[in-house]
Each structure stands twice: as structure tokens, then as C-alpha cells.
mmCIF file of C-alpha atoms in Angstrom:
data_model
loop_
_atom_site.group_PDB
_atom_site.id
_atom_site.type_symbol
_atom_site.label_atom_id
_atom_site.label_comp_id
_atom_site.label_asym_id
_atom_site.label_seq_id
_atom_site.Cartn_x
_atom_site.Cartn_y
_atom_site.Cartn_z
ATOM 1 C CA MET N 1 92.630 232.379 40.737
ATOM 2 C CA THR N 2 90.533 229.886 38.730
ATOM 3 C CA THR N 3 87.528 228.347 40.110
ATOM 4 C CA SER N 4 83.868 227.457 39.343
ATOM 5 C CA THR N 5 81.781 227.662 42.477
ATOM 6 C CA TRP N 6 78.065 227.833 42.383
ATOM 7 C CA ALA N 7 75.455 228.666 45.082
ATOM 8 C CA GLY N 8 75.151 226.201 47.426
ATOM 9 C CA ASP N 9 78.786 225.027 47.794
ATOM 10 C CA ILE N 10 80.343 224.424 51.121
ATOM 11 C CA VAL N 11 84.275 225.707 50.849
ATOM 12 C CA VAL N 12 86.652 224.253 52.927
ATOM 13 C CA GLY N 13 90.486 226.023 53.380
ATOM 14 C CA VAL N 14 92.984 223.548 53.721
ATOM 15 C CA ASP N 15 96.848 223.618 54.171
ATOM 16 C CA GLY N 16 97.721 220.038 54.760
ATOM 17 C CA SER N 17 98.001 219.902 58.355
ATOM 18 C CA GLU N 18 96.318 217.326 60.669
ATOM 19 C CA ASP N 19 93.814 220.083 61.870
ATOM 20 C CA SER N 20 93.035 220.842 58.373
ATOM 21 C CA ASP N 21 92.469 217.260 57.322
ATOM 22 C CA ARG N 22 89.694 217.247 60.307
ATOM 23 C CA ALA N 23 88.097 220.470 58.953
ATOM 24 C CA LEU N 24 88.467 218.512 55.367
ATOM 25 C CA ASP N 25 86.613 215.474 56.522
ATOM 26 C CA TRP N 26 84.029 217.427 58.727
ATOM 27 C CA ALA N 27 83.119 219.430 55.261
ATOM 28 C CA ALA N 28 82.781 216.527 53.129
ATOM 29 C CA ALA N 29 80.804 214.602 55.416
ATOM 30 C CA GLU N 30 78.609 217.716 55.652
ATOM 31 C CA ALA N 31 78.227 218.615 51.866
ATOM 32 C CA ASP N 32 77.240 215.018 51.415
ATOM 33 C CA ARG N 33 74.455 215.269 54.074
ATOM 34 C CA HIS N 34 73.555 218.716 52.483
ATOM 35 C CA GLY N 35 73.582 217.557 49.216
ATOM 36 C CA SER N 36 76.198 220.225 47.816
ATOM 37 C CA ALA N 37 79.301 220.211 46.040
ATOM 38 C CA LEU N 38 82.500 220.521 48.103
ATOM 39 C CA HIS N 39 84.978 223.183 46.808
ATOM 40 C CA ILE N 40 88.598 222.945 48.531
ATOM 41 C CA VAL N 41 90.816 225.951 48.571
ATOM 42 C CA HIS N 42 94.592 226.630 49.294
ATOM 43 C CA GLY N 43 96.018 230.426 49.093
ATOM 44 C CA VAL N 44 100.208 230.293 48.424
ATOM 45 C CA GLY N 45 100.435 234.239 48.342
ATOM 46 C CA ALA N 46 102.090 235.831 45.371
ATOM 47 C CA ALA N 47 102.108 234.044 41.918
ATOM 48 C CA PRO N 48 105.368 232.514 40.448
ATOM 49 C CA ASP N 49 106.879 235.068 38.351
ATOM 50 C CA PRO N 50 109.730 234.106 35.790
ATOM 51 C CA ASP N 51 110.976 237.699 35.489
ATOM 52 C CA LYS N 52 111.944 238.039 39.085
ATOM 53 C CA GLY N 53 115.247 235.506 38.398
ATOM 54 C CA THR N 54 115.900 231.995 38.431
ATOM 55 C CA GLY N 55 116.267 231.000 42.120
ATOM 56 C CA PRO N 56 113.070 232.587 43.463
ATOM 57 C CA ALA N 57 111.138 231.971 40.387
ATOM 58 C CA ASP N 58 112.105 228.234 40.865
ATOM 59 C CA GLY N 59 111.158 228.455 44.666
ATOM 60 C CA ASP N 60 107.716 229.471 43.844
ATOM 61 C CA LEU N 61 106.969 227.210 41.384
ATOM 62 C CA LEU N 62 108.018 224.082 43.623
ATOM 63 C CA THR N 63 105.908 225.695 46.191
ATOM 64 C CA ALA N 64 102.946 225.902 43.781
ATOM 65 C CA GLN N 65 103.519 222.448 42.731
ATOM 66 C CA ALA N 66 103.653 221.089 46.405
ATOM 67 C CA ALA N 67 100.238 223.202 46.964
ATOM 68 C CA ARG N 68 98.680 221.554 43.628
ATOM 69 C CA SER N 69 99.677 217.949 44.745
ATOM 70 C CA MET N 70 98.355 218.731 48.532
ATOM 71 C CA LEU N 71 95.160 219.945 46.917
ATOM 72 C CA ASP N 72 94.828 216.726 44.621
ATOM 73 C CA GLU N 73 95.504 214.545 47.615
ATOM 74 C CA ALA N 74 92.591 216.330 49.633
ATOM 75 C CA GLY N 75 90.372 216.148 46.721
ATOM 76 C CA GLU N 76 90.967 212.306 46.545
ATOM 77 C CA ARG N 77 90.420 211.891 50.133
ATOM 78 C CA ALA N 78 87.086 213.438 50.384
ATOM 79 C CA ALA N 79 85.825 211.880 47.011
ATOM 80 C CA ARG N 80 87.263 208.544 48.372
ATOM 81 C CA GLU N 81 85.205 208.814 51.701
ATOM 82 C CA HIS N 82 81.934 209.875 49.892
ATOM 83 C CA PRO N 83 81.122 208.366 46.446
ATOM 84 C CA GLY N 84 79.240 210.770 44.232
ATOM 85 C CA LEU N 85 80.365 213.823 46.005
ATOM 86 C CA LYS N 86 81.107 216.599 43.485
ATOM 87 C CA VAL N 87 84.506 218.145 44.673
ATOM 88 C CA THR N 88 86.340 221.010 42.957
ATOM 89 C CA THR N 89 89.560 222.714 44.145
ATOM 90 C CA THR N 90 91.234 226.275 43.694
ATOM 91 C CA LEU N 91 95.012 227.000 43.973
ATOM 92 C CA ALA N 92 94.692 230.555 44.734
ATOM 93 C CA TYR N 93 97.633 232.879 44.353
ATOM 94 C CA GLU N 94 96.286 235.123 47.541
ATOM 95 C CA GLU N 95 96.525 234.866 51.351
ATOM 96 C CA GLY N 96 94.172 232.451 53.164
ATOM 97 C CA PRO N 97 91.566 234.836 54.224
ATOM 98 C CA GLN N 98 91.112 236.368 50.772
ATOM 99 C CA ALA N 99 91.258 233.104 48.902
ATOM 100 C CA VAL N 100 88.690 231.909 51.114
ATOM 101 C CA LEU N 101 86.185 234.676 50.873
ATOM 102 C CA ALA N 102 86.792 234.701 47.181
ATOM 103 C CA ALA N 103 85.980 231.398 46.547
ATOM 104 C CA ALA N 104 82.850 231.370 49.115
ATOM 105 C CA ALA N 105 80.887 233.790 47.032
ATOM 106 C CA GLY N 106 77.536 232.534 47.028
ATOM 107 C CA ALA N 107 78.604 229.502 49.120
ATOM 108 C CA ALA N 108 76.556 227.834 51.952
ATOM 109 C CA LEU N 109 79.067 227.340 54.081
ATOM 110 C CA ILE N 110 82.761 227.968 54.819
ATOM 111 C CA VAL N 111 84.635 225.362 56.998
ATOM 112 C CA LEU N 112 88.172 226.033 58.472
ATOM 113 C CA GLY N 113 90.527 224.033 60.757
ATOM 114 C CA THR N 114 92.161 225.390 63.892
ATOM 115 C CA ARG N 115 95.734 225.726 63.965
ATOM 116 C CA GLY N 116 98.060 224.458 60.579
ATOM 117 C CA ARG N 117 100.757 225.860 58.407
ATOM 118 C CA GLY N 118 101.154 228.741 56.065
ATOM 119 C CA GLY N 119 98.071 231.226 55.561
ATOM 120 C CA PHE N 120 96.066 229.381 58.166
ATOM 121 C CA ALA N 121 98.609 229.206 60.843
ATOM 122 C CA ALA N 122 97.441 231.725 63.415
ATOM 123 C CA LEU N 123 93.940 230.928 62.887
ATOM 124 C CA LEU N 124 92.684 231.343 66.713
ATOM 125 C CA LEU N 125 95.089 234.244 66.826
ATOM 126 C CA GLY N 126 92.603 235.894 64.668
ATOM 127 C CA SER N 127 94.737 235.627 61.319
ATOM 128 C CA VAL N 128 92.159 233.990 59.268
ATOM 129 C CA ALA N 129 88.822 232.551 61.105
ATOM 130 C CA LEU N 130 87.980 236.306 62.414
ATOM 131 C CA ARG N 131 88.852 237.820 59.186
ATOM 132 C CA VAL N 132 86.699 235.506 57.237
ATOM 133 C CA ALA N 133 83.924 235.624 60.085
ATOM 134 C CA ALA N 134 84.259 239.427 59.667
ATOM 135 C CA HIS N 135 83.529 239.811 56.180
ATOM 136 C CA THR N 136 81.709 236.343 55.046
ATOM 137 C CA THR N 137 78.065 236.446 54.036
ATOM 138 C CA CYS N 138 77.352 232.562 54.710
ATOM 139 C CA PRO N 139 77.862 230.940 58.155
ATOM 140 C CA LEU N 140 81.743 229.428 58.991
ATOM 141 C CA VAL N 141 82.409 226.578 61.009
ATOM 142 C CA VAL N 142 85.811 226.368 62.736
ATOM 143 C CA VAL N 143 86.352 222.264 63.102
ATOM 144 C CA ARG N 144 88.001 221.975 66.888
ATOM 145 C CA GLY N 145 87.551 220.036 69.860
ATOM 146 C CA GLU N 146 87.567 216.646 70.775
ATOM 147 C CA ARG N 147 85.012 215.436 68.313
ATOM 148 C CA ALA N 148 84.999 216.469 64.770
ATOM 149 C CA ARG N 149 81.839 214.469 63.479
ATOM 150 C CA PRO N 150 78.443 214.248 65.083
ATOM 151 C CA ALA N 151 77.964 211.703 67.605
ATOM 152 C CA ILE N 152 76.138 212.964 70.731
ATOM 153 C CA GLY N 153 73.233 214.047 68.629
ATOM 154 C CA THR N 154 73.056 217.653 70.121
ATOM 155 C CA VAL N 155 73.616 221.101 68.775
ATOM 156 C CA VAL N 156 73.799 223.978 71.178
ATOM 157 C CA VAL N 157 73.061 227.365 69.879
ATOM 158 C CA GLY N 158 73.548 230.620 72.166
ATOM 159 C CA VAL N 159 70.663 232.825 72.067
ATOM 160 C CA GLN N 160 71.142 236.610 73.362
ATOM 161 C CA ASP N 161 68.061 238.399 71.994
ATOM 162 C CA GLU N 162 65.564 238.596 69.061
ATOM 163 C CA MET N 163 68.684 239.450 66.790
ATOM 164 C CA ASP N 164 69.978 235.853 66.917
ATOM 165 C CA ALA N 165 66.770 234.340 65.229
ATOM 166 C CA GLN N 166 69.040 233.751 62.187
ATOM 167 C CA THR N 167 71.496 231.548 64.301
ATOM 168 C CA VAL N 168 68.908 229.748 65.941
ATOM 169 C CA ARG N 169 67.253 228.811 62.466
ATOM 170 C CA PHE N 170 70.995 227.772 61.079
ATOM 171 C CA ALA N 171 71.034 225.473 64.487
ATOM 172 C CA LEU N 172 67.688 224.023 63.634
ATOM 173 C CA THR N 173 68.258 223.196 60.193
ATOM 174 C CA THR N 174 71.754 221.894 60.773
ATOM 175 C CA ALA N 175 70.095 219.447 63.773
ATOM 176 C CA ALA N 176 67.391 218.559 61.359
ATOM 177 C CA ARG N 177 69.996 217.113 58.835
ATOM 178 C CA TRP N 178 71.876 215.246 61.325
ATOM 179 C CA HIS N 179 68.881 213.937 62.766
ATOM 180 C CA ALA N 180 69.927 215.779 66.377
ATOM 181 C CA SER N 181 68.129 217.938 68.878
ATOM 182 C CA VAL N 182 68.971 221.553 69.566
ATOM 183 C CA ARG N 183 69.464 223.096 73.169
ATOM 184 C CA ALA N 184 68.961 226.496 73.017
ATOM 185 C CA LEU N 185 70.918 228.773 75.987
ATOM 186 C CA HIS N 186 70.580 231.837 77.188
ATOM 187 C CA ALA N 187 72.749 233.090 79.979
ATOM 188 C CA TRP N 188 72.330 236.081 82.379
ATOM 189 C CA GLN N 189 73.590 237.626 85.586
ATOM 190 C CA PRO N 190 71.253 239.307 87.912
ATOM 191 C CA LEU N 191 73.862 241.973 89.260
ATOM 192 C CA GLY N 192 74.282 242.833 85.647
ATOM 193 C CA GLU N 193 70.644 243.673 85.602
ATOM 194 C CA VAL N 194 70.050 245.770 88.653
ATOM 195 C CA GLY N 195 73.237 247.157 89.488
ATOM 196 C CA LEU N 196 75.398 246.029 92.806
ATOM 197 C CA MET N 197 72.446 246.643 95.223
ATOM 198 C CA ALA N 198 71.178 243.399 96.957
ATOM 199 C CA THR N 199 68.044 242.127 95.030
ATOM 200 C CA GLN N 200 64.782 241.206 96.263
ATOM 201 C CA VAL N 201 64.031 237.604 95.359
ATOM 202 C CA ASP N 202 60.825 238.654 93.481
ATOM 203 C CA THR N 203 62.900 240.995 91.497
ATOM 204 C CA VAL N 204 65.525 238.153 90.413
ATOM 205 C CA HIS N 205 62.310 236.024 89.794
ATOM 206 C CA GLU N 206 60.785 238.475 87.589
ATOM 207 C CA LEU N 207 63.965 239.021 85.752
ATOM 208 C CA ARG N 208 64.416 235.356 85.169
ATOM 209 C CA GLU N 209 61.041 235.156 83.890
ATOM 210 C CA ALA N 210 61.427 237.970 81.373
ATOM 211 C CA HIS N 211 64.525 236.313 80.167
ATOM 212 C CA ALA N 212 62.786 232.836 79.655
ATOM 213 C CA ALA N 213 60.026 234.869 77.675
ATOM 214 C CA LEU N 214 62.585 236.430 75.509
ATOM 215 C CA LEU N 215 64.495 233.149 74.750
ATOM 216 C CA SER N 216 60.960 231.497 74.030
ATOM 217 C CA HIS N 217 59.837 234.329 71.715
ATOM 218 C CA THR N 218 63.163 234.015 69.785
ATOM 219 C CA VAL N 219 63.301 230.026 69.026
ATOM 220 C CA GLU N 220 59.915 229.321 68.907
ATOM 221 C CA ALA N 221 59.358 231.711 65.851
ATOM 222 C CA ALA N 222 62.730 230.399 64.383
ATOM 223 C CA HIS N 223 61.372 226.648 65.239
ATOM 224 C CA LEU N 224 58.990 226.826 62.165
ATOM 225 C CA THR N 225 61.678 226.385 59.974
ATOM 226 C CA ALA N 226 62.834 223.034 61.106
ATOM 227 C CA PRO N 227 60.078 221.793 63.400
ATOM 228 C CA GLU N 228 61.243 218.340 62.872
ATOM 229 C CA ALA N 229 64.336 219.163 65.054
ATOM 230 C CA PRO N 230 63.681 218.281 68.944
ATOM 231 C CA LEU N 231 64.113 221.964 70.753
ATOM 232 C CA SER N 232 64.820 222.544 74.284
ATOM 233 C CA GLN N 233 65.097 225.818 76.021
ATOM 234 C CA GLU N 234 67.169 226.694 78.757
ATOM 235 C CA VAL N 235 67.893 230.000 80.938
ATOM 236 C CA VAL N 236 71.250 229.900 83.193
ATOM 237 C CA VAL N 237 72.492 232.282 85.770
ATOM 238 C CA SER N 238 76.183 232.527 84.292
ATOM 239 C CA ARG N 239 78.472 234.437 81.747
ATOM 240 C CA PRO N 240 77.336 233.496 78.215
ATOM 241 C CA ALA N 241 80.905 232.353 77.191
ATOM 242 C CA VAL N 242 81.130 230.161 80.173
ATOM 243 C CA ALA N 243 77.712 228.685 79.886
ATOM 244 C CA LEU N 244 78.463 227.870 76.280
ATOM 245 C CA VAL N 245 81.944 226.527 76.551
ATOM 246 C CA GLU N 246 80.746 224.036 79.544
ATOM 247 C CA ALA N 247 77.537 223.300 77.171
ATOM 248 C CA SER N 248 80.371 222.130 74.224
ATOM 249 C CA ALA N 249 81.396 219.264 76.364
ATOM 250 C CA GLU N 250 78.227 217.348 75.550
ATOM 251 C CA ALA N 251 77.660 218.689 72.073
ATOM 252 C CA ASP N 252 78.359 218.226 68.448
ATOM 253 C CA LEU N 253 78.462 221.559 67.569
ATOM 254 C CA VAL N 254 77.777 225.281 69.070
ATOM 255 C CA VAL N 255 76.558 227.767 67.227
ATOM 256 C CA VAL N 256 76.868 231.545 68.083
ATOM 257 C CA ALA N 257 76.152 234.758 66.357
ATOM 258 C CA ALA N 258 78.965 236.560 64.669
ATOM 259 C CA HIS N 259 78.062 240.067 65.343
ATOM 260 C CA ARG N 260 79.602 242.523 62.929
ATOM 261 C CA PRO N 261 82.655 244.392 64.206
ATOM 262 C CA HIS N 262 83.247 247.956 63.921
ATOM 263 C CA GLY N 263 86.374 249.565 62.113
ATOM 264 C CA PRO N 264 88.159 248.742 58.855
ATOM 265 C CA LEU N 265 90.089 245.741 59.656
ATOM 266 C CA GLY N 266 87.007 243.618 60.819
ATOM 267 C CA LEU N 267 88.838 242.177 64.041
ATOM 268 C CA ARG N 268 86.933 242.416 66.877
ATOM 269 C CA LEU N 269 83.952 239.985 67.062
ATOM 270 C CA GLY N 270 83.164 240.219 70.863
ATOM 271 C CA PRO N 271 84.472 238.404 73.753
ATOM 272 C CA VAL N 272 81.969 235.610 73.519
ATOM 273 C CA VAL N 273 82.981 234.486 70.155
ATOM 274 C CA HIS N 274 86.739 234.509 71.014
ATOM 275 C CA ALA N 275 86.124 232.487 74.103
ATOM 276 C CA VAL N 276 84.080 229.987 72.266
ATOM 277 C CA LEU N 277 86.614 229.559 69.583
ATOM 278 C CA HIS N 278 89.573 229.092 72.126
ATOM 279 C CA HIS N 279 87.807 226.995 74.499
ATOM 280 C CA SER N 280 85.021 224.979 72.772
ATOM 281 C CA ARG N 281 85.489 220.945 72.946
ATOM 282 C CA CYS N 282 83.583 220.963 69.732
ATOM 283 C CA PRO N 283 83.229 222.147 66.511
ATOM 284 C CA VAL N 284 82.027 225.970 66.354
ATOM 285 C CA ALA N 285 79.714 227.700 63.664
ATOM 286 C CA LEU N 286 79.665 231.496 63.561
ATOM 287 C CA VAL N 287 76.616 232.761 61.572
ATOM 288 C CA PRO N 288 77.106 236.480 60.550
ATOM 289 C CA ASP N 289 74.021 238.833 61.346
ATOM 290 C CA ARG N 290 73.876 240.615 58.275
#
């Protein structure tokens, strides 16, 4: 693979599908707002090898040529929509996750579509997005849902505890660029806190106040990063995944922490991430916790 990325690029994986084009448009617009360069990546698997024989080699070469043409069209599309935007492309002889991660070393953001063809086909089944999320050192945005571009003016961020301060900062700085507001959500369930015994009203009230204090402590410190972004806080009695998916109906972006999984494959990012990726009605940003 030949490439020339630099710190601050926005990297987008494409495969020529309609969903891929939506991701490309989102990434190009964000690069324009962010003042970053856009780097477009496509992976085609193994490199052409003339020593394999005429038939297979010709097929590989045709695949590479078609991929190069698709990349050129993607670059032209981004440059046409955003004059002055610096656009580079990489045709990688690697599978989708490896191609994206290699191109994104030192990048500011990775952007992927939902479903597509080739190396990005099983995105929401864990093939690409979850592998990338498990290993990336920068945030990943999955462009899905009914709104690919900011229209409502709201960024929703899920907050579990103080460990999510970095996630809140990402939401705030993104909202500041979009001139949008941030809605910080913390969801909890009383029975999950105190067991199966019936709770006293005072106990539930105290627990709710404790959760509200935790949310406030987390987001107010992070708010110093982008104080110009309007910020609201909300504690809801619900499962976190349900609260975030419901909130996505009135948001331009949902931001959640991609807490690192255990195990060598790095596929288990937690039920909340999986649910939001599958059911959100707007793009989803996964922010790594390390």
C-alpha cells in the first residue's frame, strides 16, 4: 500500500455502494468544517500476482483497475462538493479493517458507511466497524440512519461515569464546529441499583440525585473544552441502549464510548454499542477509551 497521511486527516473507507457514498459525503463535509484533509481508502485483498497464471492475474488486475476508477470518482466527488478540500486516495491490497486502520495512523477521525459490498459488506455484523473500533486510536463515525448531515442541531452523548469525559469532550467539540447543542444523557434503573426488593421513595430519590451529581461532575469539567457549545443534562430511568436509540430520532449524531473489549479478536464492544449501531436513526460516533 502506498499512502501519505498526516496527523489530522479524516479517513473514510469506501466500496462504491450507496451507503459508502453517504459516508464519503459526511466525511468530506466534516473535513471541510474541521479544516482537515480527506483520505479515501479502499481495500481489495491480495495484490495482483502475474506469476499465478494468466486467468487469475487478469481477474485481479481488472478488480484493481475497477477499484482505482471507483476511488478516482470518489475523490472527484468530494473535491467537487468542497472546492479547496485536500483529497488523497489509497488503493490497499489488504482486507477492509486492516486497510482503514493502516491509513488512519495519526488520523483525527475514521468514517465508515453501514452496509456495502466487498470488504465492507458485513459492517453491522461485526466484520469491519467493530474490528476497527476495537483497535483504532481515534474516534470512528458510522454513518447510518435517516440523517447523514447535520440538520437538527443536536449532538447526543451517552454518559455512564467519569470514564466517559473524553467522549463528552468529543461531542462538545463536534457540536461547536456544527454550531449545535449537546444533550448529555445518563440512564439508570432503580431495581438494578438496589436489588429486587421494593424500594422506598426516599431511597430512589437519593439514588437519582447521586446519578445526577455523577453526570454533572463528568460533563461540566469536559465543558471547559468547548464552552461555546450549549449543554443540557438529562437523567432518565431506562436502559442506556434504549435511551440512546430513542434520542437518536431527534439528533444529528449519537456519541458513545467504545470501551475496549477483552480477548485477542477485539470484537466485544458491549451491548450498548451494538444496539446503538444497529438501531440508531442518525450517525454514531464511537470514541475509544484509550
